[in-house]
Amino acid sequence: MSADLAAVDSAGTDTTAADAESQLRERYRRGGLLGRLTPGAAPAVVVVDLQFGFTEPQYGPGCDLDAVVDATNDLLAAARAAGVPIIFTTIAFPVDNDGIGGTWLQKMPAMKELREGTRPVEIDSRLGMREGEHLVVKQTASAFAYTGLAELLRELGADSVIVTGATTSGCVRATAVDACAADFPTFVVRECVGDREAAPHDASLLDIDAKYGDVIDVQEAIRMVRSVG
């Protein structure tokens, strides 16, 4: 949250947004939320939807994610050096119909640009996806829904997931929720996820951190993958 935004606590006292979040976190802790996860010995990195349709603002679903791409590249370099599995996801709907995404496309018609075989569904070339790295194609927010991602992670021997990508309030959050449901300890990298607006981004990170996975910084994520090597 931006520290210069004003908030009001339950007693009516003006506080900064940072103070308000600190108080909220303390209430969560007293209520039994905000537990901490133990990093696994064999993580995999899941890069959620950093496709041109999201990373380039000229496309309907897109926004400026340059900083997210840069930070994700730092993490991917460490993961590749350590031999940690990397899985990319992309949203792609059939050219002649909406696949299983009809309801979602009613809510987000901007995503109708994300059609199989078009540039918006390609992984951003700045990430340098390599041979041997996996691509999961999806038509829902979660990277786990109708994709077989959980089975792939188990085949790869992964015992936890490190999540990057877009958008924080949409596909990243949905993926974190379903990773928790699939019993994978999940670590969402703060600098490596992004959204169209700050408010849903911040709220989603707080919600993920409270209930589904740990929100960590990129240096901690890099240390996590380097520990494997």
Short mmCIF file of C-alpha atoms in Angstrom, two decimals:
data_model
loop_
_atom_site.label_atom_id
_atom_site.label_comp_id
_atom_site.label_asym_id
_atom_site.label_seq_id
_atom_site.Cartn_x
_atom_site.Cartn_y
_atom_site.Cartn_z
CA MET A 1 0.00 0.00 0.00
CA SER A 2 1.12 3.58 -0.57
CA ALA A 3 2.31 5.08 2.71
CA ASP A 4 0.92 8.50 1.88
CA LEU A 5 -2.70 7.36 1.65
CA ALA A 6 -4.83 8.24 4.66
CA ALA A 7 -6.86 5.61 6.48
CA VAL A 8 -9.03 5.60 9.58
CA ASP A 9 -8.85 2.89 12.21
CA SER A 10 -11.81 1.54 14.22
CA ALA A 11 -11.37 4.28 16.85
CA GLY A 12 -11.62 6.99 14.23
CA THR A 13 -7.96 7.98 14.47
CA ASP A 14 -6.19 9.07 11.30
CA THR A 15 -3.33 6.71 10.45
CA THR A 16 -1.23 6.07 7.42
CA ALA A 17 -2.15 3.19 5.16
CA ALA A 18 0.98 1.37 6.31
CA ASP A 19 -0.14 1.67 9.94
CA ALA A 20 -3.63 0.49 9.00
CA GLU A 21 -2.22 -2.58 7.26
CA SER A 22 0.01 -3.32 10.24
CA GLN A 23 -3.02 -3.19 12.53
CA LEU A 24 -5.02 -5.37 10.16
CA ARG A 25 -2.23 -7.93 10.06
CA GLU A 26 -2.12 -8.00 13.85
CA ARG A 27 -5.88 -8.65 13.97
CA TYR A 28 -5.41 -11.42 11.42
CA ARG A 29 -2.65 -13.01 13.52
CA ARG A 30 -4.83 -12.92 16.63
CA GLY A 31 -7.58 -14.56 14.57
CA GLY A 32 -5.35 -17.41 13.43
CA LEU A 33 -4.41 -16.18 9.95
CA LEU A 34 -0.99 -15.31 8.47
CA GLY A 35 0.71 -18.60 9.24
CA ARG A 36 4.11 -19.11 7.63
CA LEU A 37 5.03 -21.91 5.23
CA THR A 38 8.18 -24.00 5.12
CA PRO A 39 9.97 -23.80 1.76
CA GLY A 40 10.23 -27.10 -0.04
CA ALA A 41 13.42 -28.85 -1.09
CA ALA A 42 12.28 -29.08 -4.72
CA PRO A 43 10.40 -25.97 -5.84
CA ALA A 44 9.15 -25.21 -9.34
CA VAL A 45 8.67 -21.72 -10.76
CA VAL A 46 5.26 -21.06 -12.32
CA VAL A 47 5.18 -17.98 -14.55
CA VAL A 48 1.52 -17.03 -14.92
CA ASP A 49 0.42 -15.41 -18.19
CA LEU A 50 3.38 -13.18 -18.92
CA GLN A 51 2.28 -13.30 -22.54
CA PHE A 52 2.33 -10.33 -24.89
CA GLY A 53 -1.42 -9.85 -24.40
CA PHE A 54 -0.75 -8.92 -20.78
CA THR A 55 2.71 -7.38 -20.90
CA GLU A 56 2.07 -4.92 -23.75
CA PRO A 57 -0.48 -2.13 -23.16
CA GLN A 58 -1.66 -1.99 -26.78
CA TYR A 59 -3.66 -5.18 -26.17
CA GLY A 60 -6.98 -5.02 -24.34
CA PRO A 61 -5.90 -7.06 -21.28
CA GLY A 62 -2.43 -5.52 -21.24
CA CYS A 63 -0.68 -3.01 -18.99
CA ASP A 64 2.86 -1.86 -18.23
CA LEU A 65 4.58 -4.87 -16.69
CA ASP A 66 8.16 -4.03 -17.62
CA ALA A 67 9.35 -4.08 -14.00
CA VAL A 68 7.60 -7.42 -13.42
CA VAL A 69 9.27 -8.93 -16.49
CA ASP A 70 12.67 -7.64 -15.38
CA ALA A 71 12.33 -9.03 -11.86
CA THR A 72 11.01 -12.34 -13.19
CA ASN A 73 14.05 -12.59 -15.46
CA ASP A 74 16.32 -12.26 -12.41
CA LEU A 75 14.48 -15.14 -10.75
CA LEU A 76 14.47 -17.27 -13.90
CA ALA A 77 18.21 -16.84 -14.32
CA ALA A 78 18.77 -18.22 -10.83
CA ALA A 79 16.26 -21.03 -11.36
CA ARG A 80 17.89 -22.08 -14.64
CA ALA A 81 21.33 -22.08 -13.06
CA ALA A 82 20.05 -24.31 -10.25
CA GLY A 83 18.13 -26.67 -12.53
CA VAL A 84 14.78 -25.73 -11.00
CA PRO A 85 11.80 -26.59 -13.25
CA ILE A 86 10.09 -23.62 -14.93
CA ILE A 87 6.50 -23.73 -16.15
CA PHE A 88 4.95 -20.93 -18.19
CA THR A 89 1.21 -20.49 -18.63
CA THR A 90 -0.70 -18.65 -21.32
CA ILE A 91 -4.38 -17.95 -21.88
CA ALA A 92 -5.48 -18.94 -25.39
CA PHE A 93 -9.03 -19.40 -26.66
CA PRO A 94 -9.90 -21.25 -29.87
CA VAL A 95 -10.20 -19.10 -32.97
CA ASP A 96 -13.74 -20.19 -33.85
CA ASN A 97 -15.34 -20.42 -30.38
CA ASP A 98 -14.76 -19.52 -26.74
CA GLY A 99 -13.79 -22.98 -25.54
CA ILE A 100 -14.63 -23.29 -21.85
CA GLY A 101 -14.26 -19.55 -21.32
CA GLY A 102 -17.68 -18.27 -22.38
CA THR A 103 -18.73 -16.88 -19.00
CA TRP A 104 -15.31 -15.38 -18.33
CA LEU A 105 -15.30 -13.65 -21.70
CA GLN A 106 -18.68 -12.12 -20.91
CA LYS A 107 -17.07 -10.55 -17.84
CA MET A 108 -13.81 -9.64 -19.61
CA PRO A 109 -14.51 -9.18 -23.33
CA ALA A 110 -11.04 -7.61 -23.69
CA MET A 111 -9.62 -11.13 -23.53
CA LYS A 112 -11.29 -12.09 -26.81
CA GLU A 113 -8.00 -10.94 -28.36
CA LEU A 114 -6.26 -13.95 -26.81
CA ARG A 115 -6.80 -16.44 -29.63
CA GLU A 116 -4.71 -19.48 -30.48
CA GLY A 117 -2.00 -18.78 -33.01
CA THR A 118 -1.90 -15.00 -32.45
CA ARG A 119 0.85 -12.85 -30.98
CA PRO A 120 -1.02 -11.91 -27.76
CA VAL A 121 -0.89 -15.53 -26.55
CA GLU A 122 2.87 -15.89 -27.07
CA ILE A 123 5.09 -15.72 -23.99
CA ASP A 124 6.88 -12.37 -23.85
CA SER A 125 10.14 -12.93 -25.72
CA ARG A 126 12.09 -10.97 -23.09
CA LEU A 127 11.67 -13.96 -20.77
CA GLY A 128 13.62 -16.17 -23.18
CA MET A 129 11.57 -19.34 -22.74
CA ARG A 130 13.90 -22.25 -23.44
CA GLU A 131 13.59 -25.74 -24.85
CA GLY A 132 12.68 -28.09 -22.02
CA GLU A 133 10.67 -25.47 -20.14
CA HIS A 134 7.00 -26.30 -19.98
CA LEU A 135 4.03 -24.38 -21.39
CA VAL A 136 0.54 -24.84 -19.97
CA VAL A 137 -2.33 -23.42 -22.05
CA LYS A 138 -5.41 -22.43 -20.09
CA GLN A 139 -8.83 -20.83 -20.52
CA THR A 140 -9.56 -20.05 -16.87
CA ALA A 141 -7.97 -17.78 -14.30
CA SER A 142 -6.27 -20.54 -12.33
CA ALA A 143 -3.26 -22.28 -13.85
CA PHE A 144 -4.56 -25.48 -12.22
CA ALA A 145 -8.14 -25.55 -13.55
CA TYR A 146 -8.61 -28.01 -16.43
CA THR A 147 -4.88 -28.04 -17.22
CA GLY A 148 -3.17 -30.96 -15.52
CA LEU A 149 -0.66 -28.60 -13.87
CA ALA A 150 -0.83 -30.41 -10.52
CA GLU A 151 0.00 -33.71 -12.20
CA LEU A 152 2.88 -32.11 -14.11
CA LEU A 153 4.33 -30.66 -10.91
CA ARG A 154 4.20 -34.07 -9.27
CA GLU A 155 5.82 -35.70 -12.30
CA LEU A 156 8.63 -33.15 -12.02
CA GLY A 157 9.07 -34.00 -8.34
CA ALA A 158 8.13 -30.49 -7.20
CA ASP A 159 7.09 -30.11 -3.58
CA SER A 160 6.31 -26.37 -3.68
CA VAL A 161 5.70 -23.58 -6.18
CA ILE A 162 7.11 -20.10 -6.64
CA VAL A 163 4.58 -17.95 -8.51
CA THR A 164 5.19 -14.92 -10.70
CA GLY A 165 3.05 -13.26 -13.36
CA ALA A 166 -0.16 -11.40 -14.04
CA THR A 167 -2.52 -10.27 -12.91
CA THR A 168 -2.12 -10.27 -9.14
CA SER A 169 -5.84 -9.97 -8.43
CA GLY A 170 -6.84 -12.40 -11.18
CA CYS A 171 -4.80 -15.32 -12.44
CA VAL A 172 -2.02 -15.07 -9.85
CA ARG A 173 -4.44 -15.10 -6.93
CA ALA A 174 -6.55 -17.89 -8.48
CA THR A 175 -3.40 -19.95 -9.05
CA ALA A 176 -2.25 -19.44 -5.46
CA VAL A 177 -5.65 -20.49 -4.12
CA ASP A 178 -5.68 -23.66 -6.22
CA ALA A 179 -2.03 -24.45 -5.45
CA CYS A 180 -2.97 -24.40 -1.77
CA ALA A 181 -5.95 -26.65 -2.53
CA ALA A 182 -3.58 -29.05 -4.31
CA ASP A 183 -1.37 -29.03 -1.19
CA PHE A 184 1.62 -27.26 -2.72
CA PRO A 185 3.23 -24.68 -0.40
CA THR A 186 3.10 -21.53 -2.50
CA PHE A 187 5.37 -18.49 -2.55
CA VAL A 188 4.23 -15.44 -4.52
CA VAL A 189 7.06 -13.07 -5.42
CA ARG A 190 6.07 -9.48 -4.74
CA GLU A 191 8.24 -7.79 -7.38
CA CYS A 192 7.41 -10.46 -9.96
CA VAL A 193 3.63 -9.98 -10.05
CA GLY A 194 1.63 -7.04 -11.37
CA ASP A 195 -1.82 -5.70 -12.02
CA ARG A 196 -3.63 -2.92 -13.86
CA GLU A 197 -4.28 -0.94 -10.67
CA ALA A 198 -2.50 -0.63 -7.33
CA ALA A 199 -5.52 -1.19 -5.06
CA PRO A 200 -6.47 -4.70 -6.25
CA HIS A 201 -2.78 -5.62 -6.47
CA ASP A 202 -2.13 -4.64 -2.85
CA ALA A 203 -5.34 -6.17 -1.53
CA SER A 204 -4.69 -9.45 -3.33
CA LEU A 205 -1.15 -9.76 -2.01
CA LEU A 206 -2.43 -9.21 1.51
CA ASP A 207 -5.21 -11.78 1.03
CA ILE A 208 -2.84 -14.38 -0.44
CA ASP A 209 -0.36 -13.82 2.38
CA ALA A 210 -3.09 -14.18 4.99
CA LYS A 211 -4.75 -17.34 3.69
CA TYR A 212 -3.09 -19.25 0.85
CA GLY A 213 0.65 -18.69 0.41
CA ASP A 214 3.60 -16.63 1.55
CA VAL A 215 4.31 -13.34 -0.24
CA ILE A 216 8.09 -13.00 -0.44
CA ASP A 217 10.55 -10.63 -2.09
CA VAL A 218 12.56 -11.56 -5.14
CA GLN A 219 15.83 -11.93 -3.24
CA GLU A 220 14.24 -14.50 -0.94
CA ALA A 221 12.89 -16.35 -3.98
CA ILE A 222 16.35 -16.34 -5.56
CA ARG A 223 17.85 -17.74 -2.34
CA MET A 224 15.15 -20.41 -2.36
CA VAL A 225 16.02 -21.66 -5.85
CA ARG A 226 19.77 -21.37 -5.29
CA SER A 227 19.47 -23.61 -2.22
CA VAL A 228 18.40 -26.40 -4.59
CA GLY A 229 21.56 -26.08 -6.67
#
